[in-house]
mmCIF file of N, CA and C in Angstrom:
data_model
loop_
_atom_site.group_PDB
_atom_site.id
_atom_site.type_symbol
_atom_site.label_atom_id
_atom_site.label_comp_id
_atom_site.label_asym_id
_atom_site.label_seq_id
_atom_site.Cartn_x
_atom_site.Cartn_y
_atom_site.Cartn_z
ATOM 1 N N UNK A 1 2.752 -6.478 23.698
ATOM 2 C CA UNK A 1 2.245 -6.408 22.333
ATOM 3 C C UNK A 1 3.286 -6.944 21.347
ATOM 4 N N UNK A 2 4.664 -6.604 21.595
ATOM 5 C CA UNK A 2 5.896 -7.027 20.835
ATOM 6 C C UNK A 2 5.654 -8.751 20.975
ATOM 7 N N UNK A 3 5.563 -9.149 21.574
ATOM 8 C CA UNK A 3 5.845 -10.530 22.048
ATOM 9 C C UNK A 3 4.425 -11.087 21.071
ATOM 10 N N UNK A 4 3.422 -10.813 20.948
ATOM 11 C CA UNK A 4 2.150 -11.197 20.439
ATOM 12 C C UNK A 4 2.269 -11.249 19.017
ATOM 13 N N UNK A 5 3.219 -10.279 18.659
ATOM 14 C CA UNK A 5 3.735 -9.742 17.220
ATOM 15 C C UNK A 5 4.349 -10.665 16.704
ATOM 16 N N UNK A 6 5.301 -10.985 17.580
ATOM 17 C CA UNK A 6 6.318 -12.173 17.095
ATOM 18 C C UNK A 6 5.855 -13.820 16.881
ATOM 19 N N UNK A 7 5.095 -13.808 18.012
ATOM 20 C CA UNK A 7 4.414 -15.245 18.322
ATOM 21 C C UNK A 7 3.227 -15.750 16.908
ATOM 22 N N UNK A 8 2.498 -14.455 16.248
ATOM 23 C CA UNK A 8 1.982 -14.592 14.763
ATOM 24 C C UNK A 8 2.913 -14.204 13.337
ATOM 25 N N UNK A 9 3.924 -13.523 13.520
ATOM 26 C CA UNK A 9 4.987 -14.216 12.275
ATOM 27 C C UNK A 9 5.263 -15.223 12.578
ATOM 28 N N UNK A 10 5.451 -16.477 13.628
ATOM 29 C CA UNK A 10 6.349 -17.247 13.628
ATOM 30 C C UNK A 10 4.901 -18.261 13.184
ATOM 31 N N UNK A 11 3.883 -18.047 13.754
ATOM 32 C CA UNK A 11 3.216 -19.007 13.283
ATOM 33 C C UNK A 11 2.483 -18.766 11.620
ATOM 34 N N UNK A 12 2.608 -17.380 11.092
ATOM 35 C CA UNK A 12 2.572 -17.085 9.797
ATOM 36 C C UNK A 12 3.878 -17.663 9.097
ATOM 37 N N UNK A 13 4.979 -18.123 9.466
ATOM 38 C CA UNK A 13 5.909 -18.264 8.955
ATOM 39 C C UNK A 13 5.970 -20.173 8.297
ATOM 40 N N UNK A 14 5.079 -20.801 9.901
ATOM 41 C CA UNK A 14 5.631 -21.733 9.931
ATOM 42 C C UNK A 14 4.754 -22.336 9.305
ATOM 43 N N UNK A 15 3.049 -21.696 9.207
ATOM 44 C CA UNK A 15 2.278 -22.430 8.353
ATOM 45 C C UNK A 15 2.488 -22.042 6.909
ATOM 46 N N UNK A 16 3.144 -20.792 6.261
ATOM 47 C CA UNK A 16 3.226 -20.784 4.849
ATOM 48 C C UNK A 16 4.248 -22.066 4.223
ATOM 49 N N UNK A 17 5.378 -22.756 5.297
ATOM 50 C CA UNK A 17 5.905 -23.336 5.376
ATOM 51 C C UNK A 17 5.294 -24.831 5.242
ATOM 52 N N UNK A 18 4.366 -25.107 5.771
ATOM 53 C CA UNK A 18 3.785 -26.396 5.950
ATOM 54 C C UNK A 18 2.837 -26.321 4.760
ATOM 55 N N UNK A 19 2.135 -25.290 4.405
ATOM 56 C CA UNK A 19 1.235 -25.573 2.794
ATOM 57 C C UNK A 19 1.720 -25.391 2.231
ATOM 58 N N UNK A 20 2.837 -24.451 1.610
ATOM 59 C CA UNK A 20 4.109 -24.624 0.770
ATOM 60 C C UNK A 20 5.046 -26.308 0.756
ATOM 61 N N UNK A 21 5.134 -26.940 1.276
ATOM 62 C CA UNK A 21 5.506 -28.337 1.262
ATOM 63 C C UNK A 21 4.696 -29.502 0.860
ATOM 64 N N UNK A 22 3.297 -28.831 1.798
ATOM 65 C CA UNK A 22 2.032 -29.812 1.228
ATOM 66 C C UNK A 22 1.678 -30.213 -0.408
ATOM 67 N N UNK A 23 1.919 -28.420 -0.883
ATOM 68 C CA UNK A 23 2.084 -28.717 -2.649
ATOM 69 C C UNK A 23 2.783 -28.797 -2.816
ATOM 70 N N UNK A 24 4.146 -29.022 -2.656
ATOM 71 C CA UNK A 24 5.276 -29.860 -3.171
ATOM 72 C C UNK A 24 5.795 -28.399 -3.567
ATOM 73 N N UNK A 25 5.962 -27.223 -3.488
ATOM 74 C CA UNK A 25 6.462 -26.201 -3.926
ATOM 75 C C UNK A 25 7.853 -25.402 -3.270
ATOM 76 N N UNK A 26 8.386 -24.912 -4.061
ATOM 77 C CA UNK A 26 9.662 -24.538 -3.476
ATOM 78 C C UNK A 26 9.585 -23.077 -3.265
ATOM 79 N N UNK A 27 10.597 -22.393 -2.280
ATOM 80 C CA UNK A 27 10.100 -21.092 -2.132
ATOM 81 C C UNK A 27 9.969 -20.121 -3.577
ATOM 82 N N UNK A 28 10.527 -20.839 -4.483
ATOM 83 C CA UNK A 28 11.243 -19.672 -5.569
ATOM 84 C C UNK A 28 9.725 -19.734 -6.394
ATOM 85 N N UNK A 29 9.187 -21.280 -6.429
ATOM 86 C CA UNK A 29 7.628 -21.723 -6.997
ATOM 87 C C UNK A 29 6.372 -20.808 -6.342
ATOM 88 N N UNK A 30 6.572 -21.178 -5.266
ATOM 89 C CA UNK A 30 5.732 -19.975 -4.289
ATOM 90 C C UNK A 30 6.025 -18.323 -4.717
ATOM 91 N N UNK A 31 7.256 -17.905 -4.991
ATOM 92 C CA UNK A 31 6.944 -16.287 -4.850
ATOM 93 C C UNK A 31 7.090 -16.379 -6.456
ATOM 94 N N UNK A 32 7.045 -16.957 -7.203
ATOM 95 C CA UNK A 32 6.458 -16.655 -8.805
ATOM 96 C C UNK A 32 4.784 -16.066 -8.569
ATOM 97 N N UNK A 33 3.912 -17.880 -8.010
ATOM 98 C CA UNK A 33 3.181 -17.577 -7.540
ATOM 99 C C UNK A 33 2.445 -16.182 -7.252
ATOM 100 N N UNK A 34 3.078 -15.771 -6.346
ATOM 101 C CA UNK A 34 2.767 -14.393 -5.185
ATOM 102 C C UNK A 34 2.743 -13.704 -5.809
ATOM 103 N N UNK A 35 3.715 -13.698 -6.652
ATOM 104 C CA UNK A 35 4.477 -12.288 -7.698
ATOM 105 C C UNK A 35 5.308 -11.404 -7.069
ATOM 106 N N UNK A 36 6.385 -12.322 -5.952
ATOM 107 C CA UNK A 36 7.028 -11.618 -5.031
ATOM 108 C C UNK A 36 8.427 -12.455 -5.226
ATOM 109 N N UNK A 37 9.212 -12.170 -4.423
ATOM 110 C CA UNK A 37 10.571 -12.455 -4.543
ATOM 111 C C UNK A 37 11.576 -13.487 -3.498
ATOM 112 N N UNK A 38 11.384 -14.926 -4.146
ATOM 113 C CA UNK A 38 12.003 -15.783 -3.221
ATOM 114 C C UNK A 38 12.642 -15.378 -1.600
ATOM 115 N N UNK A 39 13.557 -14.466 -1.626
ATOM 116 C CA UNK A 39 13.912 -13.661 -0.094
ATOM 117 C C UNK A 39 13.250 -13.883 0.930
ATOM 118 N N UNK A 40 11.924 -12.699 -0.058
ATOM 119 C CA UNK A 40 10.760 -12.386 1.077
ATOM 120 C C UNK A 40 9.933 -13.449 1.035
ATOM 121 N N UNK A 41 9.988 -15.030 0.779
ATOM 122 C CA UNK A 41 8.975 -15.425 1.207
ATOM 123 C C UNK A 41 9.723 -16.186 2.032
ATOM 124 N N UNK A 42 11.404 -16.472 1.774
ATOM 125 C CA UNK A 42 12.341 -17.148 3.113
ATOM 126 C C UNK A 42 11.995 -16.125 3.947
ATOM 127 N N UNK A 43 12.215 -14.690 4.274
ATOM 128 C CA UNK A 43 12.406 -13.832 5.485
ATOM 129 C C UNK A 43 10.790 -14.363 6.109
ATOM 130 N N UNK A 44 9.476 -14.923 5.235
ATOM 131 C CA UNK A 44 8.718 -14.580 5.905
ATOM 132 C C UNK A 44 8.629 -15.981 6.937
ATOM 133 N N UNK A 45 8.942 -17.092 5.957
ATOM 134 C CA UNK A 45 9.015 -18.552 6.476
ATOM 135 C C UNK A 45 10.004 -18.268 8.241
ATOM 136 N N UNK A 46 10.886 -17.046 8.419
ATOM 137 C CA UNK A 46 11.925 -17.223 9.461
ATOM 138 C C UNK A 46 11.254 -16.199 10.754
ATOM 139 N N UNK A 47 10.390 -15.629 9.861
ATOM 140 C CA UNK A 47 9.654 -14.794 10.865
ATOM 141 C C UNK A 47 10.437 -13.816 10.958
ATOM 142 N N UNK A 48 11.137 -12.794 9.876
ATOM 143 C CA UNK A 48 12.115 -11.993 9.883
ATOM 144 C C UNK A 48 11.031 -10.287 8.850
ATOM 145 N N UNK A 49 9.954 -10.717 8.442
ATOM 146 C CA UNK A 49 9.204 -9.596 8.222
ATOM 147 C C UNK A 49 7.569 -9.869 8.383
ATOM 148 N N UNK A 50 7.534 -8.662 8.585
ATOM 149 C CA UNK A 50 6.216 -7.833 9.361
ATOM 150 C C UNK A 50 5.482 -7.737 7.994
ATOM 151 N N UNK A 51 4.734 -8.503 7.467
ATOM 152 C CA UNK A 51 4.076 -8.709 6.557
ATOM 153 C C UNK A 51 2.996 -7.356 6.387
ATOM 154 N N UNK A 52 2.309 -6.974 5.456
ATOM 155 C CA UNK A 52 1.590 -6.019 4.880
ATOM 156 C C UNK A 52 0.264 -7.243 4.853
ATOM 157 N N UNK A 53 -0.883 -7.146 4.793
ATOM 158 C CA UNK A 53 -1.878 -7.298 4.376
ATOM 159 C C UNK A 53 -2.525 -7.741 3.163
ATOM 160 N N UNK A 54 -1.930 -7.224 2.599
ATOM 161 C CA UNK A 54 -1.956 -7.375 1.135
ATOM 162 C C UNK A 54 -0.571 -8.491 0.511
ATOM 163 N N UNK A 55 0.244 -8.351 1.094
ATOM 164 C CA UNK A 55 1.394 -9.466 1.308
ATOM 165 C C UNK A 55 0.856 -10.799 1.323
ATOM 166 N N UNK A 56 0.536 -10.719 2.427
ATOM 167 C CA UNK A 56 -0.924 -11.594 3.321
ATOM 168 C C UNK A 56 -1.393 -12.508 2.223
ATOM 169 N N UNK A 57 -2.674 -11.612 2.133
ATOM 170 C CA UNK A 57 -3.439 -11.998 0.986
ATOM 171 C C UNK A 57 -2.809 -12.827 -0.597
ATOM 172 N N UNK A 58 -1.839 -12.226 -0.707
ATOM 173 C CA UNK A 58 -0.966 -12.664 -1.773
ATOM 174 C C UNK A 58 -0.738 -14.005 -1.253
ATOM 175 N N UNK A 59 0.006 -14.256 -0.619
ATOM 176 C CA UNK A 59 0.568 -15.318 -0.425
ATOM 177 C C UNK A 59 0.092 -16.371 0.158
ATOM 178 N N UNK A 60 -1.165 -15.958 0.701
ATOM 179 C CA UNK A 60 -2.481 -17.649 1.000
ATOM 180 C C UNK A 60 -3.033 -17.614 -0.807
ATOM 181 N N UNK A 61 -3.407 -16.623 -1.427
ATOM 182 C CA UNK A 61 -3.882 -17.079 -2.536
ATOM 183 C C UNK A 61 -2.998 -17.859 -3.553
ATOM 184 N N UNK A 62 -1.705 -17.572 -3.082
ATOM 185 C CA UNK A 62 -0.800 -18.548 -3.661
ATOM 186 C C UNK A 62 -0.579 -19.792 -3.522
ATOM 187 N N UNK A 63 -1.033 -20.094 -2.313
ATOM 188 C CA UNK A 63 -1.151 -21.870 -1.552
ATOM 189 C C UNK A 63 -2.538 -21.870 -1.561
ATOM 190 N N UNK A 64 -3.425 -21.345 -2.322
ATOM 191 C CA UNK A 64 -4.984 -21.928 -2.299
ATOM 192 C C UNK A 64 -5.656 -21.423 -0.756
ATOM 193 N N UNK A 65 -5.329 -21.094 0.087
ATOM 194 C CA UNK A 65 -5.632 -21.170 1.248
ATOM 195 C C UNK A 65 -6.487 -19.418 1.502
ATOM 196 N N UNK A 66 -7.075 -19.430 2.532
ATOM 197 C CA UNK A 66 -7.616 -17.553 3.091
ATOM 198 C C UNK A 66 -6.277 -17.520 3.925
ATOM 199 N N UNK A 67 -6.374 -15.676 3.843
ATOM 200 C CA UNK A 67 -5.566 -15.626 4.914
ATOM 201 C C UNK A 67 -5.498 -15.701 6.104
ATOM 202 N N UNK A 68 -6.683 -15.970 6.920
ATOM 203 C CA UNK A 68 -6.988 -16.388 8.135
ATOM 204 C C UNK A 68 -5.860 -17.848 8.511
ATOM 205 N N UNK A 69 -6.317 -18.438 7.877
ATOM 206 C CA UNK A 69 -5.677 -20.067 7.574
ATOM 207 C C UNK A 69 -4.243 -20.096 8.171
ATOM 208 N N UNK A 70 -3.446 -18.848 7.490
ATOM 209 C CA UNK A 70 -2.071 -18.893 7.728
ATOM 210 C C UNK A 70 -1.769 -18.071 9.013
ATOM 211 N N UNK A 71 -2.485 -17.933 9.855
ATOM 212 C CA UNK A 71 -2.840 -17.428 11.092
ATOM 213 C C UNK A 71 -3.429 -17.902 12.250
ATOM 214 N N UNK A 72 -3.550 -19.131 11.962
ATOM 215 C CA UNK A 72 -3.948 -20.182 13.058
ATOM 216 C C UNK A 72 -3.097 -20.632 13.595
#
């Protein structure tokens, strides 16, 4: 289950990463965005936090995207 855990931050990480670039946005642009705090959207890009749901949600509505999207 640990291993399954890790394998969707990294790919939550790596796609907030790839639509975050797509709009030309920088992390600090992105967590204005979010209404969150540059850090946490590097820790999330590194796959270093266990995101909340609502985190989630925040942060595809910040790149236009569902949160499904950033989970593929």
């Amino acid at each position: 289950l640990r291993r399954m855990a890790d394998a969707y931050r990294k790919i939550l990480g790596q796609n907030v990463r790839k639509f975050r670039h797509k709009l030309g946005l920088s992390q600090e642009a992105l967590a204005e965005r979010a209404d969150m705090h540059w850090t946490f959207i590097s820790g999330v890009e590194r796959a270093k936090h266990n995101i909340s749901l609502d985190s989630l949600a925040r942060i595809a509505k910040a790149l236009g995207r569902r949160p499904y999207e950033l989970l593929k």
